[in-house]
């Protein structure tokens, strides 16, 4: 499967929005000329997913998810600098926390190997582990929203988790991070002799 720009082609059905929710609009375009390939690209604030016309609705939903994740992974590989990270935090605060969380600084750090992020509410500072670089965008956004929420509620009590409910991919991002931690704990078999 490819993730690449693709112009409109004769034989495509009119675009229709996907039922999959997310932070940006998703349009699915079915094409009778497309046999096996699925592709996706960004067009302004929309994501266009091109699929074969014969695909079932269940296959469409699955492929939309796969392609959104691939695009997110590609985009997150472009490492954000501290300034872009702070701008992203500001947007996320506005979108999910009513703009109430206002960090004085947001930056990458390389000394957090057991945490994904940390927050010092008294200084309004947020630090994110460099290990998040290259992870899907929704994971980075979850960690940012998590730390932004700590500017409003320091602990992990019910009030804190209610704030996190505003971010729609909280559970998915937490599952991703738990998977990364679990994978790191798996035993690594020794390579056979000669390799």
mmCIF file with all atom_site columns, C-alpha atoms in Angstrom:
data_model
loop_
_atom_site.group_PDB
_atom_site.id
_atom_site.type_symbol
_atom_site.label_atom_id
_atom_site.label_alt_id
_atom_site.label_comp_id
_atom_site.label_asym_id
_atom_site.label_entity_id
_atom_site.label_seq_id
_atom_site.pdbx_PDB_ins_code
_atom_site.Cartn_x
_atom_site.Cartn_y
_atom_site.Cartn_z
_atom_site.occupancy
_atom_site.B_iso_or_equiv
_atom_site.pdbx_formal_charge
_atom_site.auth_seq_id
_atom_site.auth_comp_id
_atom_site.auth_asym_id
_atom_site.auth_atom_id
_atom_site.pdbx_PDB_model_num
ATOM 1   C CA . UNK A 1 1   ? 0.000   0.000   0.000   1.00 0.00 ? 1   UNK A CA 1
ATOM 2   C CA . UNK A 1 2   ? 1.255   3.470   -0.707  1.00 0.00 ? 2   UNK A CA 1
ATOM 3   C CA . UNK A 1 3   ? 0.872   6.816   0.940   1.00 0.00 ? 3   UNK A CA 1
ATOM 4   C CA . UNK A 1 4   ? 1.298   9.272   -1.862  1.00 0.00 ? 4   UNK A CA 1
ATOM 5   C CA . UNK A 1 5   ? -0.402  12.213  -3.536  1.00 0.00 ? 5   UNK A CA 1
ATOM 6   C CA . UNK A 1 6   ? -2.789  11.102  -6.249  1.00 0.00 ? 6   UNK A CA 1
ATOM 7   C CA . UNK A 1 7   ? -4.809  13.335  -8.564  1.00 0.00 ? 7   UNK A CA 1
ATOM 8   C CA . UNK A 1 8   ? -8.517  12.732  -9.167  1.00 0.00 ? 8   UNK A CA 1
ATOM 9   C CA . UNK A 1 9   ? -9.088  10.122  -11.852 1.00 0.00 ? 9   UNK A CA 1
ATOM 10  C CA . UNK A 1 10  ? -12.077 9.477   -14.078 1.00 0.00 ? 10  UNK A CA 1
ATOM 11  C CA . UNK A 1 11  ? -14.030 6.529   -12.708 1.00 0.00 ? 11  UNK A CA 1
ATOM 12  C CA . UNK A 1 12  ? -13.945 7.734   -9.105  1.00 0.00 ? 12  UNK A CA 1
ATOM 13  C CA . UNK A 1 13  ? -17.202 7.895   -7.244  1.00 0.00 ? 13  UNK A CA 1
ATOM 14  C CA . UNK A 1 14  ? -18.052 11.239  -5.662  1.00 0.00 ? 14  UNK A CA 1
ATOM 15  C CA . UNK A 1 15  ? -16.104 11.685  -2.436  1.00 0.00 ? 15  UNK A CA 1
ATOM 16  C CA . UNK A 1 16  ? -17.856 10.990  0.808   1.00 0.00 ? 16  UNK A CA 1
ATOM 17  C CA . UNK A 1 17  ? -16.739 11.544  4.371   1.00 0.00 ? 17  UNK A CA 1
ATOM 18  C CA . UNK A 1 18  ? -15.632 8.497   6.312   1.00 0.00 ? 18  UNK A CA 1
ATOM 19  C CA . UNK A 1 19  ? -17.488 7.533   9.438   1.00 0.00 ? 19  UNK A CA 1
ATOM 20  C CA . UNK A 1 20  ? -14.134 7.437   11.230  1.00 0.00 ? 20  UNK A CA 1
ATOM 21  C CA . UNK A 1 21  ? -13.737 10.447  13.497  1.00 0.00 ? 21  UNK A CA 1
ATOM 22  C CA . UNK A 1 22  ? -10.491 12.292  14.025  1.00 0.00 ? 22  UNK A CA 1
ATOM 23  C CA . UNK A 1 23  ? -9.001  15.730  14.301  1.00 0.00 ? 23  UNK A CA 1
ATOM 24  C CA . UNK A 1 24  ? -9.331  16.460  10.560  1.00 0.00 ? 24  UNK A CA 1
ATOM 25  C CA . UNK A 1 25  ? -11.942 15.630  7.938   1.00 0.00 ? 25  UNK A CA 1
ATOM 26  C CA . UNK A 1 26  ? -11.453 12.383  6.038   1.00 0.00 ? 26  UNK A CA 1
ATOM 27  C CA . UNK A 1 27  ? -12.837 11.891  2.533   1.00 0.00 ? 27  UNK A CA 1
ATOM 28  C CA . UNK A 1 28  ? -13.004 8.439   0.987   1.00 0.00 ? 28  UNK A CA 1
ATOM 29  C CA . UNK A 1 29  ? -12.982 8.247   -2.803  1.00 0.00 ? 29  UNK A CA 1
ATOM 30  C CA . UNK A 1 30  ? -13.827 4.939   -4.453  1.00 0.00 ? 30  UNK A CA 1
ATOM 31  C CA . UNK A 1 31  ? -12.498 4.224   -7.933  1.00 0.00 ? 31  UNK A CA 1
ATOM 32  C CA . UNK A 1 32  ? -13.567 1.511   -10.387 1.00 0.00 ? 32  UNK A CA 1
ATOM 33  C CA . UNK A 1 33  ? -10.110 1.771   -12.008 1.00 0.00 ? 33  UNK A CA 1
ATOM 34  C CA . UNK A 1 34  ? -8.315  1.025   -8.733  1.00 0.00 ? 34  UNK A CA 1
ATOM 35  C CA . UNK A 1 35  ? -7.992  -2.736  -8.206  1.00 0.00 ? 35  UNK A CA 1
ATOM 36  C CA . UNK A 1 36  ? -5.784  -3.413  -5.165  1.00 0.00 ? 36  UNK A CA 1
ATOM 37  C CA . UNK A 1 37  ? -3.979  -0.299  -4.055  1.00 0.00 ? 37  UNK A CA 1
ATOM 38  C CA . UNK A 1 38  ? -5.024  2.097   -1.339  1.00 0.00 ? 38  UNK A CA 1
ATOM 39  C CA . UNK A 1 39  ? -3.418  5.513   -1.058  1.00 0.00 ? 39  UNK A CA 1
ATOM 40  C CA . UNK A 1 40  ? -3.886  8.629   1.020   1.00 0.00 ? 40  UNK A CA 1
ATOM 41  C CA . UNK A 1 41  ? -2.702  12.208  1.055   1.00 0.00 ? 41  UNK A CA 1
ATOM 42  C CA . UNK A 1 42  ? -3.384  15.495  2.802   1.00 0.00 ? 42  UNK A CA 1
ATOM 43  C CA . UNK A 1 43  ? -5.242  18.235  0.995   1.00 0.00 ? 43  UNK A CA 1
ATOM 44  C CA . UNK A 1 44  ? -5.369  21.316  3.202   1.00 0.00 ? 44  UNK A CA 1
ATOM 45  C CA . UNK A 1 45  ? -7.128  20.319  6.408   1.00 0.00 ? 45  UNK A CA 1
ATOM 46  C CA . UNK A 1 46  ? -8.609  17.169  4.836   1.00 0.00 ? 46  UNK A CA 1
ATOM 47  C CA . UNK A 1 47  ? -7.236  13.685  4.353   1.00 0.00 ? 47  UNK A CA 1
ATOM 48  C CA . UNK A 1 48  ? -8.160  11.988  1.074   1.00 0.00 ? 48  UNK A CA 1
ATOM 49  C CA . UNK A 1 49  ? -8.161  8.167   1.028   1.00 0.00 ? 49  UNK A CA 1
ATOM 50  C CA . UNK A 1 50  ? -8.420  6.464   -2.371  1.00 0.00 ? 50  UNK A CA 1
ATOM 51  C CA . UNK A 1 51  ? -9.730  2.873   -2.378  1.00 0.00 ? 51  UNK A CA 1
ATOM 52  C CA . UNK A 1 52  ? -11.032 0.316   -4.904  1.00 0.00 ? 52  UNK A CA 1
ATOM 53  C CA . UNK A 1 53  ? -14.797 0.620   -5.560  1.00 0.00 ? 53  UNK A CA 1
ATOM 54  C CA . UNK A 1 54  ? -15.375 -3.061  -4.726  1.00 0.00 ? 54  UNK A CA 1
ATOM 55  C CA . UNK A 1 55  ? -14.202 -2.712  -1.098  1.00 0.00 ? 55  UNK A CA 1
ATOM 56  C CA . UNK A 1 56  ? -16.738 -3.443  1.640   1.00 0.00 ? 56  UNK A CA 1
ATOM 57  C CA . UNK A 1 57  ? -17.563 -0.824  4.256   1.00 0.00 ? 57  UNK A CA 1
ATOM 58  C CA . UNK A 1 58  ? -15.675 -2.842  6.889   1.00 0.00 ? 58  UNK A CA 1
ATOM 59  C CA . UNK A 1 59  ? -12.570 -2.980  4.656   1.00 0.00 ? 59  UNK A CA 1
ATOM 60  C CA . UNK A 1 60  ? -12.932 0.751   4.000   1.00 0.00 ? 60  UNK A CA 1
ATOM 61  C CA . UNK A 1 61  ? -12.984 1.541   7.718   1.00 0.00 ? 61  UNK A CA 1
ATOM 62  C CA . UNK A 1 62  ? -9.952  -0.680  8.326   1.00 0.00 ? 62  UNK A CA 1
ATOM 63  C CA . UNK A 1 63  ? -7.957  0.868   5.459   1.00 0.00 ? 63  UNK A CA 1
ATOM 64  C CA . UNK A 1 64  ? -8.876  4.415   6.469   1.00 0.00 ? 64  UNK A CA 1
ATOM 65  C CA . UNK A 1 65  ? -7.413  3.654   9.910   1.00 0.00 ? 65  UNK A CA 1
ATOM 66  C CA . UNK A 1 66  ? -4.278  2.091   8.427   1.00 0.00 ? 66  UNK A CA 1
ATOM 67  C CA . UNK A 1 67  ? -3.691  5.020   6.077   1.00 0.00 ? 67  UNK A CA 1
ATOM 68  C CA . UNK A 1 68  ? -4.327  7.662   8.764   1.00 0.00 ? 68  UNK A CA 1
ATOM 69  C CA . UNK A 1 69  ? -1.748  5.928   10.965  1.00 0.00 ? 69  UNK A CA 1
ATOM 70  C CA . UNK A 1 70  ? 0.771   5.755   8.086   1.00 0.00 ? 70  UNK A CA 1
ATOM 71  C CA . UNK A 1 71  ? 0.349   9.446   7.314   1.00 0.00 ? 71  UNK A CA 1
ATOM 72  C CA . UNK A 1 72  ? 0.665   10.327  10.994  1.00 0.00 ? 72  UNK A CA 1
ATOM 73  C CA . UNK A 1 73  ? 3.848   8.251   11.303  1.00 0.00 ? 73  UNK A CA 1
ATOM 74  C CA . UNK A 1 74  ? 5.358   9.943   8.235   1.00 0.00 ? 74  UNK A CA 1
ATOM 75  C CA . UNK A 1 75  ? 4.504   13.381  9.571   1.00 0.00 ? 75  UNK A CA 1
ATOM 76  C CA . UNK A 1 76  ? 5.820   12.711  13.059  1.00 0.00 ? 76  UNK A CA 1
ATOM 77  C CA . UNK A 1 77  ? 9.177   11.551  11.648  1.00 0.00 ? 77  UNK A CA 1
ATOM 78  C CA . UNK A 1 78  ? 9.789   15.173  10.828  1.00 0.00 ? 78  UNK A CA 1
ATOM 79  C CA . UNK A 1 79  ? 11.094  16.163  14.240  1.00 0.00 ? 79  UNK A CA 1
ATOM 80  C CA . UNK A 1 80  ? 9.450   19.198  15.708  1.00 0.00 ? 80  UNK A CA 1
ATOM 81  C CA . UNK A 1 81  ? 11.677  21.772  17.338  1.00 0.00 ? 81  UNK A CA 1
ATOM 82  C CA . UNK A 1 82  ? 10.854  23.203  20.750  1.00 0.00 ? 82  UNK A CA 1
ATOM 83  C CA . UNK A 1 83  ? 9.103   26.210  19.181  1.00 0.00 ? 83  UNK A CA 1
ATOM 84  C CA . UNK A 1 84  ? 6.858   23.986  17.039  1.00 0.00 ? 84  UNK A CA 1
ATOM 85  C CA . UNK A 1 85  ? 6.225   21.781  20.056  1.00 0.00 ? 85  UNK A CA 1
ATOM 86  C CA . UNK A 1 86  ? 5.080   24.822  22.068  1.00 0.00 ? 86  UNK A CA 1
ATOM 87  C CA . UNK A 1 87  ? 2.817   25.935  19.202  1.00 0.00 ? 87  UNK A CA 1
ATOM 88  C CA . UNK A 1 88  ? 1.335   22.465  19.001  1.00 0.00 ? 88  UNK A CA 1
ATOM 89  C CA . UNK A 1 89  ? 0.693   22.474  22.764  1.00 0.00 ? 89  UNK A CA 1
ATOM 90  C CA . UNK A 1 90  ? -1.055  25.825  22.445  1.00 0.00 ? 90  UNK A CA 1
ATOM 91  C CA . UNK A 1 91  ? -3.342  24.475  19.693  1.00 0.00 ? 91  UNK A CA 1
ATOM 92  C CA . UNK A 1 92  ? -4.116  21.333  21.693  1.00 0.00 ? 92  UNK A CA 1
ATOM 93  C CA . UNK A 1 93  ? -4.912  23.383  24.803  1.00 0.00 ? 93  UNK A CA 1
ATOM 94  C CA . UNK A 1 94  ? -7.330  25.513  22.774  1.00 0.00 ? 94  UNK A CA 1
ATOM 95  C CA . UNK A 1 95  ? -8.925  22.479  21.130  1.00 0.00 ? 95  UNK A CA 1
ATOM 96  C CA . UNK A 1 96  ? -9.297  20.146  24.115  1.00 0.00 ? 96  UNK A CA 1
ATOM 97  C CA . UNK A 1 97  ? -8.902  22.219  27.276  1.00 0.00 ? 97  UNK A CA 1
ATOM 98  C CA . UNK A 1 98  ? -10.603 25.458  26.327  1.00 0.00 ? 98  UNK A CA 1
ATOM 99  C CA . UNK A 1 99  ? -7.224  27.230  26.177  1.00 0.00 ? 99  UNK A CA 1
ATOM 100 C CA . UNK A 1 100 ? -6.959  27.156  29.978  1.00 0.00 ? 100 UNK A CA 1
ATOM 101 C CA . UNK A 1 101 ? -3.612  25.309  30.071  1.00 0.00 ? 101 UNK A CA 1
ATOM 102 C CA . UNK A 1 102 ? -0.883  27.824  29.247  1.00 0.00 ? 102 UNK A CA 1
ATOM 103 C CA . UNK A 1 103 ? 2.631   26.409  29.467  1.00 0.00 ? 103 UNK A CA 1
ATOM 104 C CA . UNK A 1 104 ? 5.539   28.842  29.825  1.00 0.00 ? 104 UNK A CA 1
ATOM 105 C CA . UNK A 1 105 ? 7.803   26.310  28.075  1.00 0.00 ? 105 UNK A CA 1
ATOM 106 C CA . UNK A 1 106 ? 7.492   23.043  26.189  1.00 0.00 ? 106 UNK A CA 1
ATOM 107 C CA . UNK A 1 107 ? 10.655  21.233  25.162  1.00 0.00 ? 107 UNK A CA 1
ATOM 108 C CA . UNK A 1 108 ? 12.265  17.924  24.286  1.00 0.00 ? 108 UNK A CA 1
ATOM 109 C CA . UNK A 1 109 ? 14.609  16.339  26.810  1.00 0.00 ? 109 UNK A CA 1
ATOM 110 C CA . UNK A 1 110 ? 16.923  13.332  26.596  1.00 0.00 ? 110 UNK A CA 1
ATOM 111 C CA . UNK A 1 111 ? 17.051  12.467  30.304  1.00 0.00 ? 111 UNK A CA 1
ATOM 112 C CA . UNK A 1 112 ? 13.574  10.887  30.611  1.00 0.00 ? 112 UNK A CA 1
ATOM 113 C CA . UNK A 1 113 ? 13.964  7.202   29.965  1.00 0.00 ? 113 UNK A CA 1
ATOM 114 C CA . UNK A 1 114 ? 11.190  5.937   32.221  1.00 0.00 ? 114 UNK A CA 1
ATOM 115 C CA . UNK A 1 115 ? 8.559   8.626   31.540  1.00 0.00 ? 115 UNK A CA 1
ATOM 116 C CA . UNK A 1 116 ? 7.059   9.962   28.332  1.00 0.00 ? 116 UNK A CA 1
ATOM 117 C CA . UNK A 1 117 ? 6.642   13.458  29.691  1.00 0.00 ? 117 UNK A CA 1
ATOM 118 C CA . UNK A 1 118 ? 6.677   15.553  32.824  1.00 0.00 ? 118 UNK A CA 1
ATOM 119 C CA . UNK A 1 119 ? 5.200   18.797  34.001  1.00 0.00 ? 119 UNK A CA 1
ATOM 120 C CA . UNK A 1 120 ? 6.112   21.266  36.728  1.00 0.00 ? 120 UNK A CA 1
ATOM 121 C CA . UNK A 1 121 ? 2.878   23.207  37.362  1.00 0.00 ? 121 UNK A CA 1
ATOM 122 C CA . UNK A 1 122 ? 4.601   25.831  39.567  1.00 0.00 ? 122 UNK A CA 1
ATOM 123 C CA . UNK A 1 123 ? 6.835   26.786  36.612  1.00 0.00 ? 123 UNK A CA 1
ATOM 124 C CA . UNK A 1 124 ? 4.242   25.936  33.926  1.00 0.00 ? 124 UNK A CA 1
ATOM 125 C CA . UNK A 1 125 ? 6.914   23.890  32.156  1.00 0.00 ? 125 UNK A CA 1
ATOM 126 C CA . UNK A 1 126 ? 6.433   20.714  30.143  1.00 0.00 ? 126 UNK A CA 1
ATOM 127 C CA . UNK A 1 127 ? 9.191   18.335  29.095  1.00 0.00 ? 127 UNK A CA 1
ATOM 128 C CA . UNK A 1 128 ? 8.723   15.481  26.619  1.00 0.00 ? 128 UNK A CA 1
ATOM 129 C CA . UNK A 1 129 ? 11.003  12.494  26.238  1.00 0.00 ? 129 UNK A CA 1
ATOM 130 C CA . UNK A 1 130 ? 12.947  12.375  22.985  1.00 0.00 ? 130 UNK A CA 1
ATOM 131 C CA . UNK A 1 131 ? 11.730  8.748   22.725  1.00 0.00 ? 131 UNK A CA 1
ATOM 132 C CA . UNK A 1 132 ? 8.386   10.126  21.459  1.00 0.00 ? 132 UNK A CA 1
ATOM 133 C CA . UNK A 1 133 ? 10.057  11.451  18.319  1.00 0.00 ? 133 UNK A CA 1
ATOM 134 C CA . UNK A 1 134 ? 9.007   9.292   15.397  1.00 0.00 ? 134 UNK A CA 1
ATOM 135 C CA . UNK A 1 135 ? 5.869   7.958   17.098  1.00 0.00 ? 135 UNK A CA 1
ATOM 136 C CA . UNK A 1 136 ? 2.458   8.615   15.492  1.00 0.00 ? 136 UNK A CA 1
ATOM 137 C CA . UNK A 1 137 ? 1.103   12.152  15.859  1.00 0.00 ? 137 UNK A CA 1
ATOM 138 C CA . UNK A 1 138 ? -1.880  11.065  17.941  1.00 0.00 ? 138 UNK A CA 1
ATOM 139 C CA . UNK A 1 139 ? 0.508   9.577   20.532  1.00 0.00 ? 139 UNK A CA 1
ATOM 140 C CA . UNK A 1 140 ? 2.551   12.784  20.768  1.00 0.00 ? 140 UNK A CA 1
ATOM 141 C CA . UNK A 1 141 ? -0.681  14.790  21.005  1.00 0.00 ? 141 UNK A CA 1
ATOM 142 C CA . UNK A 1 142 ? -1.958  12.537  23.801  1.00 0.00 ? 142 UNK A CA 1
ATOM 143 C CA . UNK A 1 143 ? 1.222   13.026  25.852  1.00 0.00 ? 143 UNK A CA 1
ATOM 144 C CA . UNK A 1 144 ? 1.035   16.794  25.291  1.00 0.00 ? 144 UNK A CA 1
ATOM 145 C CA . UNK A 1 145 ? -2.643  16.918  26.324  1.00 0.00 ? 145 UNK A CA 1
ATOM 146 C CA . UNK A 1 146 ? -1.794  14.746  29.349  1.00 0.00 ? 146 UNK A CA 1
ATOM 147 C CA . UNK A 1 147 ? 0.924   17.153  30.482  1.00 0.00 ? 147 UNK A CA 1
ATOM 148 C CA . UNK A 1 148 ? -1.212  20.212  29.668  1.00 0.00 ? 148 UNK A CA 1
ATOM 149 C CA . UNK A 1 149 ? -3.954  18.759  31.877  1.00 0.00 ? 149 UNK A CA 1
ATOM 150 C CA . UNK A 1 150 ? -1.409  18.609  34.722  1.00 0.00 ? 150 UNK A CA 1
ATOM 151 C CA . UNK A 1 151 ? -1.125  22.395  34.522  1.00 0.00 ? 151 UNK A CA 1
ATOM 152 C CA . UNK A 1 152 ? -4.793  22.438  35.563  1.00 0.00 ? 152 UNK A CA 1
ATOM 153 C CA . UNK A 1 153 ? -4.909  19.374  37.843  1.00 0.00 ? 153 UNK A CA 1
ATOM 154 C CA . UNK A 1 154 ? -1.578  18.216  39.333  1.00 0.00 ? 154 UNK A CA 1
ATOM 155 C CA . UNK A 1 155 ? -2.488  14.606  40.260  1.00 0.00 ? 155 UNK A CA 1
ATOM 156 C CA . UNK A 1 156 ? -4.092  11.663  38.459  1.00 0.00 ? 156 UNK A CA 1
ATOM 157 C CA . UNK A 1 157 ? -7.460  11.773  40.209  1.00 0.00 ? 157 UNK A CA 1
ATOM 158 C CA . UNK A 1 158 ? -10.945 11.678  38.669  1.00 0.00 ? 158 UNK A CA 1
ATOM 159 C CA . UNK A 1 159 ? -10.862 15.399  37.757  1.00 0.00 ? 159 UNK A CA 1
ATOM 160 C CA . UNK A 1 160 ? -7.651  14.863  35.785  1.00 0.00 ? 160 UNK A CA 1
ATOM 161 C CA . UNK A 1 161 ? -9.029  11.888  33.828  1.00 0.00 ? 161 UNK A CA 1
ATOM 162 C CA . UNK A 1 162 ? -12.241 13.789  33.039  1.00 0.00 ? 162 UNK A CA 1
ATOM 163 C CA . UNK A 1 163 ? -10.092 16.429  31.348  1.00 0.00 ? 163 UNK A CA 1
ATOM 164 C CA . UNK A 1 164 ? -8.381  13.726  29.264  1.00 0.00 ? 164 UNK A CA 1
ATOM 165 C CA . UNK A 1 165 ? -11.757 12.441  28.047  1.00 0.00 ? 165 UNK A CA 1
ATOM 166 C CA . UNK A 1 166 ? -11.855 15.457  25.708  1.00 0.00 ? 166 UNK A CA 1
ATOM 167 C CA . UNK A 1 167 ? -9.008  13.990  23.637  1.00 0.00 ? 167 UNK A CA 1
ATOM 168 C CA . UNK A 1 168 ? -10.690 11.323  21.447  1.00 0.00 ? 168 UNK A CA 1
ATOM 169 C CA . UNK A 1 169 ? -7.646  9.054   21.015  1.00 0.00 ? 169 UNK A CA 1
ATOM 170 C CA . UNK A 1 170 ? -6.637  8.798   24.673  1.00 0.00 ? 170 UNK A CA 1
ATOM 171 C CA . UNK A 1 171 ? -7.236  5.054   25.007  1.00 0.00 ? 171 UNK A CA 1
ATOM 172 C CA . UNK A 1 172 ? -5.607  4.248   21.678  1.00 0.00 ? 172 UNK A CA 1
ATOM 173 C CA . UNK A 1 173 ? -2.512  6.316   22.498  1.00 0.00 ? 173 UNK A CA 1
ATOM 174 C CA . UNK A 1 174 ? -2.234  4.781   25.960  1.00 0.00 ? 174 UNK A CA 1
ATOM 175 C CA . UNK A 1 175 ? -2.443  1.323   24.372  1.00 0.00 ? 175 UNK A CA 1
ATOM 176 C CA . UNK A 1 176 ? 0.287   2.241   21.885  1.00 0.00 ? 176 UNK A CA 1
ATOM 177 C CA . UNK A 1 177 ? 2.602   3.446   24.645  1.00 0.00 ? 177 UNK A CA 1
ATOM 178 C CA . UNK A 1 178 ? 1.869   0.358   26.766  1.00 0.00 ? 178 UNK A CA 1
ATOM 179 C CA . UNK A 1 179 ? 2.783   -1.769  23.731  1.00 0.00 ? 179 UNK A CA 1
ATOM 180 C CA . UNK A 1 180 ? 6.089   0.069   23.315  1.00 0.00 ? 180 UNK A CA 1
ATOM 181 C CA . UNK A 1 181 ? 6.917   -0.534  26.987  1.00 0.00 ? 181 UNK A CA 1
ATOM 182 C CA . UNK A 1 182 ? 5.899   -4.207  26.776  1.00 0.00 ? 182 UNK A CA 1
ATOM 183 C CA . UNK A 1 183 ? 7.949   -4.762  23.610  1.00 0.00 ? 183 UNK A CA 1
ATOM 184 C CA . UNK A 1 184 ? 11.034  -3.313  25.291  1.00 0.00 ? 184 UNK A CA 1
ATOM 185 C CA . UNK A 1 185 ? 10.644  -5.860  28.109  1.00 0.00 ? 185 UNK A CA 1
ATOM 186 C CA . UNK A 1 186 ? 10.442  -8.897  25.810  1.00 0.00 ? 186 UNK A CA 1
ATOM 187 C CA . UNK A 1 187 ? 13.481  -11.149 25.834  1.00 0.00 ? 187 UNK A CA 1
ATOM 188 C CA . UNK A 1 188 ? 15.639  -10.767 22.766  1.00 0.00 ? 188 UNK A CA 1
ATOM 189 C CA . UNK A 1 189 ? 16.736  -14.196 21.541  1.00 0.00 ? 189 UNK A CA 1
ATOM 190 C CA . UNK A 1 190 ? 20.406  -14.563 20.771  1.00 0.00 ? 190 UNK A CA 1
ATOM 191 C CA . UNK A 1 191 ? 21.282  -14.495 17.074  1.00 0.00 ? 191 UNK A CA 1
ATOM 192 C CA . UNK A 1 192 ? 22.299  -17.887 15.651  1.00 0.00 ? 192 UNK A CA 1
ATOM 193 C CA . UNK A 1 193 ? 26.041  -18.464 15.231  1.00 0.00 ? 193 UNK A CA 1
ATOM 194 C CA . UNK A 1 194 ? 27.437  -16.959 12.076  1.00 0.00 ? 194 UNK A CA 1
ATOM 195 C CA . UNK A 1 195 ? 25.209  -13.884 12.056  1.00 0.00 ? 195 UNK A CA 1
#
